[in-house]
Tab-separated table of C-alpha atoms in Angstrom:
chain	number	residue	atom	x	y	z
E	1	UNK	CA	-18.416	-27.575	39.682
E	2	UNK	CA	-16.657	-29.507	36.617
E	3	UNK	CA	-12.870	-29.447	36.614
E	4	UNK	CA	-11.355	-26.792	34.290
E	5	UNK	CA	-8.060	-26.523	32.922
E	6	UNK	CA	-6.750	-23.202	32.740
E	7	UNK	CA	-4.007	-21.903	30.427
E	8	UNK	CA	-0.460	-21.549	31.309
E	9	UNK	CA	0.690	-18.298	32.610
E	10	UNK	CA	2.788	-15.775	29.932
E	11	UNK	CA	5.560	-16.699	32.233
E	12	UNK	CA	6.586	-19.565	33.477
E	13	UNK	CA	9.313	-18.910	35.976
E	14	UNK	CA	12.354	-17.360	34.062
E	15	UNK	CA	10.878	-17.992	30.830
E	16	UNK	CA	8.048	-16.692	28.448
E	17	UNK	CA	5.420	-18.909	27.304
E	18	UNK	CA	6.684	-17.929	23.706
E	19	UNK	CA	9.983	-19.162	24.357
E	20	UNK	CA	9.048	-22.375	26.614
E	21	UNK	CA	6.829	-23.354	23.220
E	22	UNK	CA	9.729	-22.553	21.113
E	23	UNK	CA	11.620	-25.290	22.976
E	24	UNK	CA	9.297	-27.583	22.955
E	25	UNK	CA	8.895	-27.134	18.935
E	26	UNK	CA	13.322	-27.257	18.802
E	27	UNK	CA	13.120	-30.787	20.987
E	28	UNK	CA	10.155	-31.853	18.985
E	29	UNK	CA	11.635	-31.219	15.678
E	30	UNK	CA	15.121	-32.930	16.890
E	31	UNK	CA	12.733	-35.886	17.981
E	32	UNK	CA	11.275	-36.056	14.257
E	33	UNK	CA	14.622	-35.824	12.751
E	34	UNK	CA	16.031	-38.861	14.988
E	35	UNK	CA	13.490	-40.953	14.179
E	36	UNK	CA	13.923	-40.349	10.180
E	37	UNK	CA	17.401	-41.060	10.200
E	38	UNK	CA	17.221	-44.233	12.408
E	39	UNK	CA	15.053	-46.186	10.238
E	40	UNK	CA	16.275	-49.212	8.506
E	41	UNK	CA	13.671	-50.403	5.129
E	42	UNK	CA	15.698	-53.470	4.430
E	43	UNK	CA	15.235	-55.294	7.687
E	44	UNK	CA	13.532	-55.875	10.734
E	45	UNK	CA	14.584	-54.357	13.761
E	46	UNK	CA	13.984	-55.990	17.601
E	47	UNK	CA	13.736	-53.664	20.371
E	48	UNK	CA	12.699	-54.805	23.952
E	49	UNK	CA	11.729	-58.297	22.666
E	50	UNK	CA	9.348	-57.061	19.754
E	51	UNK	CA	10.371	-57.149	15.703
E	52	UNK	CA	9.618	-54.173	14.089
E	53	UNK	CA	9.377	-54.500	10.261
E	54	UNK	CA	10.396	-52.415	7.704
E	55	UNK	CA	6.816	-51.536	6.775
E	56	UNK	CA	5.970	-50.589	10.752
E	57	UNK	CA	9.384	-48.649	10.707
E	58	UNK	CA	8.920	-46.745	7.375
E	59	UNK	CA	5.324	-45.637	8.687
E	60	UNK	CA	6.219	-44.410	11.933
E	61	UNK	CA	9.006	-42.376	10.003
E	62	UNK	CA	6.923	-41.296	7.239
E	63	UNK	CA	4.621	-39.874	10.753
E	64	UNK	CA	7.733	-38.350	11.881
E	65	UNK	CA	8.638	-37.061	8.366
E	66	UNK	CA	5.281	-34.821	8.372
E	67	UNK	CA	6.117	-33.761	11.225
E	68	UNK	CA	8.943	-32.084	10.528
E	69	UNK	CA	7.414	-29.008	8.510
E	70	UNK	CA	4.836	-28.961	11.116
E	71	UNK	CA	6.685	-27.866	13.697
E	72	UNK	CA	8.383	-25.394	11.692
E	73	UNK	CA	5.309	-24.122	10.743
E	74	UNK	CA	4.350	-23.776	14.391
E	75	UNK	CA	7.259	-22.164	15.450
E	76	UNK	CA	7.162	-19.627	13.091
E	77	UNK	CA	2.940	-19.184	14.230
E	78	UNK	CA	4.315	-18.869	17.955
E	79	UNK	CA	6.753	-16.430	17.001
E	80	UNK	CA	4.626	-14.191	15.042
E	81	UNK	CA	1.291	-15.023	16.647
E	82	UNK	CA	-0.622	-16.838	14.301
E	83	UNK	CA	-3.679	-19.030	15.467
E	84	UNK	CA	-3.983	-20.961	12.472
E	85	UNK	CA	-0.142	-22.215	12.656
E	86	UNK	CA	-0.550	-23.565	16.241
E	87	UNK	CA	-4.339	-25.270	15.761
E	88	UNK	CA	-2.793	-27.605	12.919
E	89	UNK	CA	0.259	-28.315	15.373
E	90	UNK	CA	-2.617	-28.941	17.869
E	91	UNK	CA	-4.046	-31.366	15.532
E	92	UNK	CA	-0.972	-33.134	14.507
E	93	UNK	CA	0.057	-33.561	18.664
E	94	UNK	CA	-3.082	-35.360	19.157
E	95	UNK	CA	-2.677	-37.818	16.509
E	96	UNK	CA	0.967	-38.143	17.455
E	97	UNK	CA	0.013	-39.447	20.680
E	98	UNK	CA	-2.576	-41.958	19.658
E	99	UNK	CA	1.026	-43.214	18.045
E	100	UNK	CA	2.971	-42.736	20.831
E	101	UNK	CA	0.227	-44.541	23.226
E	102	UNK	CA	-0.255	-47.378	20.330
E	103	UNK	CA	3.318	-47.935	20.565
E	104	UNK	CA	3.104	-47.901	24.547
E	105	UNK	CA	0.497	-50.603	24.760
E	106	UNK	CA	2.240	-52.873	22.401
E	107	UNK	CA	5.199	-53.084	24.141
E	108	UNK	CA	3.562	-53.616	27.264
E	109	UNK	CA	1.582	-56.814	25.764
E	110	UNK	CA	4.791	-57.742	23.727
E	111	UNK	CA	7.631	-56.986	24.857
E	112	UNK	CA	10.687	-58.640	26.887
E	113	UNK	CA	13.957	-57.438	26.480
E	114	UNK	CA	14.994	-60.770	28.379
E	115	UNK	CA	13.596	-62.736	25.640
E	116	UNK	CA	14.961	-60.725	22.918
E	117	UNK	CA	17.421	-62.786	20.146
E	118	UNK	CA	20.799	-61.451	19.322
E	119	UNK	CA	20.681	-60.137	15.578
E	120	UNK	CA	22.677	-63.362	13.951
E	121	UNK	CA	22.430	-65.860	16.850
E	122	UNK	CA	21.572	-69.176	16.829
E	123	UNK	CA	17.289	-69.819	17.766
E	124	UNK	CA	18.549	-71.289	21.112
E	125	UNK	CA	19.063	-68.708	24.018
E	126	UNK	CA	22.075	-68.936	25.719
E	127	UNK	CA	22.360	-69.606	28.894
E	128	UNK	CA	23.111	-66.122	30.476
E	129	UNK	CA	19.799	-64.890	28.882
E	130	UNK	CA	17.467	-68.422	30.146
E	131	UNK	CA	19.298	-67.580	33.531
E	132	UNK	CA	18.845	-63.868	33.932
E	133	UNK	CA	17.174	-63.311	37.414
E	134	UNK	CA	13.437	-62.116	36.937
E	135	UNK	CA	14.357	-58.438	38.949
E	136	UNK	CA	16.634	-57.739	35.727
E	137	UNK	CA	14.257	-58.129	33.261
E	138	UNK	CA	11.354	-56.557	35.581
E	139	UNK	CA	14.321	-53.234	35.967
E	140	UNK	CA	14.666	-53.253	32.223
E	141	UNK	CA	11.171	-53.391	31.053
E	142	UNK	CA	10.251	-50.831	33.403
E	143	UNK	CA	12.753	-48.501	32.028
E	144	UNK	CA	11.752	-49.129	28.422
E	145	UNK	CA	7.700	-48.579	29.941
E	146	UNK	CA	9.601	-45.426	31.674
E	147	UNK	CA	10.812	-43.795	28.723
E	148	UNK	CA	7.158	-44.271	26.786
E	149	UNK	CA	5.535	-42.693	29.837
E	150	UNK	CA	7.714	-40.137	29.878
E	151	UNK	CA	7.459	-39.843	25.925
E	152	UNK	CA	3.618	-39.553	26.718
E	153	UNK	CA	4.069	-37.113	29.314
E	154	UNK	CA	6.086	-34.629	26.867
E	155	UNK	CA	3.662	-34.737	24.678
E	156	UNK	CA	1.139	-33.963	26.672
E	157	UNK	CA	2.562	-31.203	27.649
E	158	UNK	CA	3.510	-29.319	24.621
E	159	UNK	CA	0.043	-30.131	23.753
E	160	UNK	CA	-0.961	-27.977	26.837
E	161	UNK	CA	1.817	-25.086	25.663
E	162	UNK	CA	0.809	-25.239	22.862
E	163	UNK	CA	-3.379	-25.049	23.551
E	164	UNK	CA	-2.248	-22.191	26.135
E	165	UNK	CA	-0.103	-20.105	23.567
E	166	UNK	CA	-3.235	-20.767	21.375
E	167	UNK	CA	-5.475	-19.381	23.922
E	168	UNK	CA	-3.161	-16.197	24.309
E	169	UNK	CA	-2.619	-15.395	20.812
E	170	UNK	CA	-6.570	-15.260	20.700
E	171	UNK	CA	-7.077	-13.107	23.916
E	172	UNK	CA	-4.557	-10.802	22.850
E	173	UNK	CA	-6.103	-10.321	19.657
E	174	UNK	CA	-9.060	-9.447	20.734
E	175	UNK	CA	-7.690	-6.960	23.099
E	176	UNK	CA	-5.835	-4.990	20.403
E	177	UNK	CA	-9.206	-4.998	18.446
E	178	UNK	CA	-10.818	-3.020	21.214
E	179	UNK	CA	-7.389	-0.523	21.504
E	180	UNK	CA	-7.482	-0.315	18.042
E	181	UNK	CA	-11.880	0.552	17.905
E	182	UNK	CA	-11.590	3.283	20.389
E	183	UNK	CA	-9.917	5.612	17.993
E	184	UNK	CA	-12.702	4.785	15.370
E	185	UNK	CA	-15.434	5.271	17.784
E	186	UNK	CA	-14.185	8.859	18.987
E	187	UNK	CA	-13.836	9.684	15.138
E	188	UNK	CA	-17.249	8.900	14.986
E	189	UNK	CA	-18.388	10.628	17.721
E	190	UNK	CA	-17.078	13.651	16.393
E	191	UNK	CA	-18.573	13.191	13.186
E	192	UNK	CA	-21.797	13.012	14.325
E	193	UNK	CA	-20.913	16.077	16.799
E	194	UNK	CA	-19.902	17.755	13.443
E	195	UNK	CA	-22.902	16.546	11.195
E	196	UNK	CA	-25.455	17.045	14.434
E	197	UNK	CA	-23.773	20.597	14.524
E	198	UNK	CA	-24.096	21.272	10.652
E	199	UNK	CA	-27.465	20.373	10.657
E	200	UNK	CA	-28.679	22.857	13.121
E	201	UNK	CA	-26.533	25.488	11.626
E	202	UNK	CA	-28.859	24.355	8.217
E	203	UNK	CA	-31.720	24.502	10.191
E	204	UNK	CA	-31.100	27.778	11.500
E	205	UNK	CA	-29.935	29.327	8.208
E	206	UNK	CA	-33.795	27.736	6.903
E	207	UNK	CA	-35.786	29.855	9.311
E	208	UNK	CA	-33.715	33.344	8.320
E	209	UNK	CA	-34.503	32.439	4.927
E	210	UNK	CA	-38.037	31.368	5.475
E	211	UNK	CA	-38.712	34.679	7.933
E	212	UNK	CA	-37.250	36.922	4.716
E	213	UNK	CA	-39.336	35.793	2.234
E	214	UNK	CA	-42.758	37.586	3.085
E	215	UNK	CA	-40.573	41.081	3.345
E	216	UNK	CA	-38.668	40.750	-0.038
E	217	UNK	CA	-42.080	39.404	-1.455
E	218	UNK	CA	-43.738	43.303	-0.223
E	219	UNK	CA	-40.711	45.042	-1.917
E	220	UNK	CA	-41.585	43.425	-4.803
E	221	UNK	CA	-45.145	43.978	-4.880
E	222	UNK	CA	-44.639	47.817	-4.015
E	223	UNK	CA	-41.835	47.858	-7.026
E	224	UNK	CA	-44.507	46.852	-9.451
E	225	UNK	CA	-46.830	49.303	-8.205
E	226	UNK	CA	-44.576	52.127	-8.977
E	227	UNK	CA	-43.799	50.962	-12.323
């Protein structure tokens, strides 16, 4: 038997799946907003040993930018329960984490916060960073790596809040279809109760009609004779 992944409950704990995606969509769209604002297009950037350019930083914002309306638009779709809204904020959490792993793997091949160069410092390390003991720079790349993994891991999951709130919004509509049929299909029965029950009525009314004809056609036949 494969492994399936089921969705999350309606409630998770103290809180409703509606509001846990809600949350996700406020921290995501605070995320977005960080990154827009903390962009420099004039200059390169070094964090943990690798130079960003301006290009690299204006096209991760520009990512972040789109995002923006996204979320909104997906909050409002898990508010009001609209499957649409949340399979385009599916779409757009997949391709944000191809970004966020892309970043996550070039960081891991590049960087070294023990190697990185002091915005206006001289080419030549000083000695307090050519000296630094190899557990400090193993402690602080890890917690840069930490932070990605956990960056990974949040997506992730509001991926899977947002596939299970998905998955609910589509269950639940179906299941107001059928409440919403069985009205219509005792109407119907009735009106075929009514139209079987109007037919035989017709029916009936036929053979009267059909066993008076041969009597009123003698009256008339005797009514000519006497003329």
């Amino acid at each position: 038997m494969g492994f399936v992944i089921a969705p999350a409950p309606t409630v998770l704990g103290t809180c409703s799946l509606t509001a846990a995606l809600e949350i996700a969509c406020f921290i995501h769209l605070c995320i977005c907003v960080f990154f827009v604002a903390s962009v420099e297009s004039d200059k390169a950037v070094v964090l943990n040993g690798v130079e960003v350019s301006p290009l690299m930083q204006c096209s991760t914002a520009a990512w972040f930018l789109i995002g923006i309306p996204v979320v909104i638009y997906a909050g409002v779709g898990a508010c009001f329960r609209v499957e649409s809204h949340l399979t385009t904020y599916l779409q757009y959490l997949v391709a944000t984490l191809a970004v966020v792993v892309s970043w996550m793997v070039i960081f891991t091949k590049y960087g070294n916060s023990c190697e990185t160069v002091p915005p206006g410092a001289s080419q030549k390390r000083s000695s307090m960073v050519s000296e630094a003991p190899a557990f400090v720079c193993g402690v602080s790349n890890g917690m840069v790596m930490f932070w990605l993994a956990a960056l990974v891991g949040a997506v992730i999951s509001a991926i899977y809040l947002a596939w299970s709130m998905k998955v609910y919004i589509r269950s639940r509509t179906e299941t107001e279809l059928l409440r919403y049929q069985e009205p219509w299909q005792l109407a119907q029965s009735l009106a075929d109760d009514a139209a079987a029950e109007q037919a035989r009525a017709a029916k009936q009314l036929h053979s009267k009609l059909m066993a008076s004809v041969p009597r009123d056609a003698t009256w008339a036949e005797q009514g000519a004779a006497q003329f």
